[in-house]
Coordinates of C-alpha atoms in Angstrom, one line a residue:
M1350 CA 11.4 -61.5 -15.4
S1351 CA 14.2 -59.0 -16.4
A1352 CA 17.4 -60.1 -17.9
V1353 CA 19.2 -56.9 -17.1
S1354 CA 21.5 -57.0 -14.0
P1355 CA 20.7 -54.6 -11.2
I1356 CA 24.0 -52.7 -11.8
S1357 CA 23.2 -52.1 -15.4
S1358 CA 19.7 -50.8 -14.7
Q1359 CA 21.0 -48.0 -12.5
S1360 CA 21.6 -44.6 -14.0
S1361 CA 24.9 -42.9 -13.9
R1362 CA 23.3 -39.5 -13.5
P1363 CA 22.4 -38.4 -10.0
P1364 CA 18.7 -37.8 -9.3
I1365 CA 17.3 -34.3 -9.7
I1366 CA 16.2 -33.1 -6.3
P1367 CA 13.4 -30.5 -6.6
E1368 CA 13.7 -27.3 -4.6
S1369 CA 11.6 -26.9 -1.5
F1370 CA 8.1 -25.6 -1.7
S1371 CA 9.2 -22.2 -0.3
A1372 CA 12.5 -21.9 -2.3
N1373 CA 11.3 -18.9 -4.3
Q1374 CA 9.5 -17.2 -1.5
P1375 CA 10.3 -13.5 -1.0
K1376 CA 12.0 -12.2 2.2
T1377 CA 9.9 -12.3 5.4
I1378 CA 8.5 -8.9 6.4
R1379 CA 8.7 -8.0 10.1
L1380 CA 5.6 -6.2 11.5
Y1381 CA 5.9 -4.3 14.7
P1382 CA 3.0 -3.6 17.1
L1383 CA 0.9 -0.6 16.8
S1384 CA 2.0 0.6 20.3
N1385 CA 5.5 1.3 18.8
Y1386 CA 4.2 4.1 16.8
T1387 CA 3.1 7.7 17.7
F1388 CA 0.2 9.4 16.0
G1389 CA -0.6 13.0 16.1
T1390 CA -2.4 15.7 14.1
K1391 CA -1.2 18.9 12.5
E1392 CA -2.8 21.9 10.7
T1393 CA -5.4 21.3 8.0
Q1394 CA -4.0 20.9 4.5
P1395 CA -6.2 22.0 1.6
E1396 CA -7.3 19.2 -0.7
E1397 CA -6.3 19.6 -4.4
D1398 CA -9.7 18.5 -5.7
P1399 CA -13.1 18.8 -4.1
S1400 CA -14.5 15.9 -6.0
V1401 CA -13.6 13.0 -8.3
L1402 CA -14.9 14.9 -11.4
A1403 CA -12.7 17.9 -10.5
R1404 CA -9.7 15.5 -10.2
L1405 CA -10.4 14.1 -13.7
K1406 CA -10.6 17.6 -15.1
R1407 CA -7.3 18.5 -13.5
L1408 CA -5.9 15.3 -14.9
E1409 CA -7.0 16.2 -18.4
E1410 CA -5.4 19.6 -18.1
H1411 CA -2.2 18.0 -16.8
Y1412 CA -2.2 15.5 -19.7
E1413 CA -2.5 18.3 -22.4
Q1414 CA 0.4 20.1 -20.9
Y1415 CA 2.8 17.4 -19.7
G1416 CA 1.4 14.0 -21.0
M1417 CA 0.8 10.9 -19.1
R1418 CA 0.6 11.5 -15.3
R1419 CA 2.7 9.3 -12.9
T1420 CA 1.1 8.5 -9.6
C1421 CA 2.5 6.7 -6.5
E1422 CA 0.4 5.3 -3.7
G1423 CA 1.2 3.9 -0.3
V1424 CA -1.5 3.7 2.3
L1425 CA -2.7 7.1 1.4
Q1426 CA -2.5 8.6 -2.2
M1427 CA 0.7 10.4 -3.0
L1428 CA 1.7 12.1 -6.2
S1429 CA 5.1 12.7 -7.7
S1430 CA 5.9 14.7 -10.7
N1431 CA 8.8 16.5 -12.4
Y1432 CA 11.5 14.7 -10.3
D1433 CA 12.7 11.3 -9.4
E1434 CA 9.8 9.0 -8.7
I1435 CA 10.9 7.5 -5.4
E1436 CA 12.3 10.8 -4.0
G1437 CA 9.3 12.5 -5.0
F1438 CA 7.1 9.8 -3.4
K1439 CA 9.1 10.3 -0.1
A1440 CA 8.6 14.0 -0.3
R1441 CA 4.8 13.7 -0.6
L1442 CA 4.8 11.2 2.3
N1443 CA 6.6 13.6 4.5
E1444 CA 4.3 16.5 3.4
R1445 CA 1.3 14.4 4.4
L1446 CA 2.5 12.5 7.4
A1447 CA 5.8 13.9 8.9
P1448 CA 5.5 15.9 12.1
V1449 CA 5.9 19.6 11.9
G1450 CA 8.7 21.5 13.8
S1451 CA 9.3 20.3 17.5
Q1452 CA 5.8 18.8 17.8
F1453 CA 7.5 15.4 18.8
T1454 CA 11.0 14.4 19.9
G1455 CA 12.8 11.1 20.3
E1456 CA 13.2 7.9 18.2
G1457 CA 11.3 7.7 15.0
V1458 CA 10.7 11.4 14.4
N1459 CA 13.0 11.8 11.5
E1460 CA 13.1 8.2 10.3
D1461 CA 13.3 7.9 6.6
W1462 CA 10.7 6.1 4.5
E1463 CA 11.7 2.6 3.2
V1464 CA 10.0 2.3 -0.2
G1465 CA 10.0 -1.4 -1.1
D1466 CA 8.7 -3.6 -3.9
T1467 CA 6.3 -2.3 -6.6
L1468 CA 3.2 -4.3 -5.9
A1469 CA 1.1 -3.2 -8.8
Q1470 CA 0.7 -0.9 -11.7
W1471 CA -2.7 0.5 -12.7
W1472 CA -3.4 2.2 -16.0
R1473 CA -6.0 4.9 -16.8
P1474 CA -6.8 4.7 -20.6
N1475 CA -9.2 7.6 -20.6
F1476 CA -10.3 10.6 -18.4
E1477 CA -12.6 8.2 -16.4
T1478 CA -12.5 6.8 -12.9
F1479 CA -12.0 3.2 -14.0
M1480 CA -8.4 1.9 -14.1
Y1481 CA -6.9 -1.4 -15.4
P1482 CA -4.3 -3.6 -13.8
F1483 CA -2.8 -3.9 -17.3
L1484 CA -2.5 -1.6 -20.4
P1485 CA -5.1 -2.6 -23.0
G1486 CA -3.6 -3.4 -26.2
H1487 CA -5.6 -0.9 -28.2
V1488 CA -4.5 2.0 -25.9
T1489 CA -1.4 3.9 -27.2
R1490 CA -1.7 7.1 -25.0
P1491 CA -2.6 6.2 -21.5
K1492 CA -3.6 9.2 -19.4
E1493 CA -2.1 8.0 -16.0
C1494 CA 0.0 5.2 -14.6
K1495 CA -0.5 4.6 -10.9
K1496 CA 2.2 2.5 -9.0
L1497 CA 1.4 0.8 -5.6
Y1498 CA 4.5 0.5 -3.4
F1499 CA 5.2 -1.6 -0.4
L1500 CA 6.2 0.6 2.5
Q1501 CA 8.2 -1.1 5.2
L1502 CA 7.7 0.7 8.5
P1503 CA 10.7 0.8 10.9
K1504 CA 10.6 -0.3 14.5
K1505 CA 9.4 3.2 15.6
K1506 CA 8.1 6.1 13.7
V1507 CA 6.1 9.3 14.4
L1508 CA 3.2 10.1 12.0
S1509 CA 1.3 13.4 12.1
V1510 CA -2.0 13.6 10.1
P1511 CA -3.7 16.8 8.9
K1512 CA -6.8 17.5 10.9
N1513 CA -9.1 17.3 7.8
M1514 CA -7.7 13.9 6.9
K1515 CA -7.7 10.4 8.5
L1516 CA -5.2 7.6 8.9
L1517 CA -7.2 4.5 8.9
A1518 CA -5.9 1.0 9.8
V1519 CA -8.1 -1.7 7.9
P1520 CA -7.6 -5.4 8.3
L1521 CA -6.8 -7.3 5.2
F1522 CA -9.8 -9.6 5.6
E1523 CA -12.1 -6.6 5.3
L1524 CA -10.4 -5.4 2.1
Y1525 CA -10.5 -8.9 0.6
D1526 CA -13.2 -9.4 -2.0
N1527 CA -14.9 -6.2 -0.9
T1528 CA -14.9 -4.3 -4.2
A1529 CA -18.4 -2.8 -3.5
R1530 CA -17.0 -0.8 -0.6
Y1531 CA -13.4 -0.2 -1.3
G1532 CA -13.2 -0.5 -5.1
P1533 CA -11.0 -2.9 -7.3
Q1534 CA -7.6 -1.2 -6.3
L1535 CA -7.9 -1.4 -2.5
S1536 CA -9.7 -4.8 -2.5
A1537 CA -6.8 -6.2 -4.5
I1538 CA -4.2 -5.4 -1.8
P1539 CA -4.6 -8.8 0.1
H1540 CA -3.9 -10.6 -3.2
L1541 CA -0.8 -8.5 -3.8
L1542 CA 0.5 -9.1 -0.2
S1543 CA -0.1 -12.9 -0.3
R1544 CA 3.4 -13.5 -1.8
Y1545 CA 5.1 -12.4 1.4
N1546 CA 5.7 -14.2 4.7
F1547 CA 5.1 -12.0 7.8
E1548 CA 6.4 -12.3 11.4
F1549 CA 4.8 -10.4 14.3
V1550 CA 6.8 -9.1 17.1
D1551 CA 6.0 -7.5 20.4
E1552 CA 7.3 -4.5 22.2
N1553 CA 10.3 -6.5 23.3
D1554 CA 11.3 -7.7 19.8
N1555 CA 10.0 -11.3 20.6
V1556 CA 8.4 -13.0 17.5
V1557 CA 5.0 -14.0 18.8
A1558 CA 3.5 -15.2 15.5
V1559 CA 4.3 -15.9 11.9
T1560 CA 2.2 -16.4 8.8
P1561 CA 0.0 -18.3 8.1
G1562 CA -0.7 -17.3 11.7
H1563 CA -3.3 -18.4 14.2
Q1564 CA -6.6 -17.1 15.6
A1565 CA -6.4 -14.0 17.8
S1566 CA -6.5 -14.8 21.4
N1567 CA -8.8 -13.5 24.2
G1568 CA -11.6 -13.1 21.8
V1569 CA -10.0 -10.0 20.1
H1570 CA -11.1 -9.5 16.6
P1571 CA -9.3 -7.0 14.3
K1572 CA -11.3 -4.2 12.8
S1573 CA -10.9 -0.8 11.1
K1574 CA -9.6 1.8 13.4
V1575 CA -8.9 5.5 13.0
L1576 CA -5.3 6.0 14.1
A1577 CA -5.2 9.8 13.7
G1578 CA -6.8 12.8 12.0
G1579 CA -10.4 13.5 11.2
E1580 CA -12.5 16.0 13.1
D1581 CA -15.5 13.7 13.2
T1582 CA -13.8 10.7 14.9
A1583 CA -14.9 9.3 18.3
N1584 CA -13.1 6.7 20.4
G1585 CA -11.0 5.5 17.4
Q1586 CA -14.1 4.0 15.6
D1587 CA -14.5 3.8 11.9
I1588 CA -16.6 6.9 11.2
G1589 CA -17.6 8.1 7.7
M1590 CA -16.4 5.0 5.8
D1591 CA -20.0 4.1 4.9
E1592 CA -20.0 7.1 2.5
F1593 CA -16.8 5.8 0.8
A1594 CA -17.3 5.3 -2.8
P1595 CA -15.0 3.2 -5.1
G1596 CA -14.3 6.3 -7.2
D1597 CA -13.1 8.3 -4.2
Q1598 CA -10.0 6.3 -3.9
E1599 CA -8.6 8.3 -6.8

């Protein structure tokens, strides 16, 4: 039995109300349907390196002349050097994916790239294919720093892919825990995107689903699909990915 009165046992300080579970959640990302985008092809662009070994050799020559190389990645690998990182990244994106001349007209042709958050940084300690998601403590002169950016696509955009390259749409569940096929950098993308909430809209801007989402209707199951490019594609199927090696993502 307590001898303290109920009034005396009450605290004069108001209770601390914790923030909601989603209080620190980043902004919601709006995703538009694939039908909003136009895909085409353009003339073949020569690849800078015929193999991974050739790229590592070029990296070594670049390091001897300029020091650590800075690399930016979106969906496809893009490089920037000797000028502002973001503007250089946009320039390389346009070089790879922007339509040429009057190939297309209308909305989305000249839409600028919206480069969002930095999702990850990968470090290359030596002239080797393996990279770390952190800079090892004993490494004082890394050979390359690669940044992975989130690219927010606008409502409409026109993308034109060189004929000798492919623009491939890969579901996140296929990348997840699939290091054997896609390598550690690409297979980590689902982890990096898990911090965001997503909302999915249809062609009429109506929100039809939000994360965590629900099962696809009508028995439709997402799968990898070639959107544009590639001279050996057929019916938009995933052709040639069986030969993809983890080192090739460099």
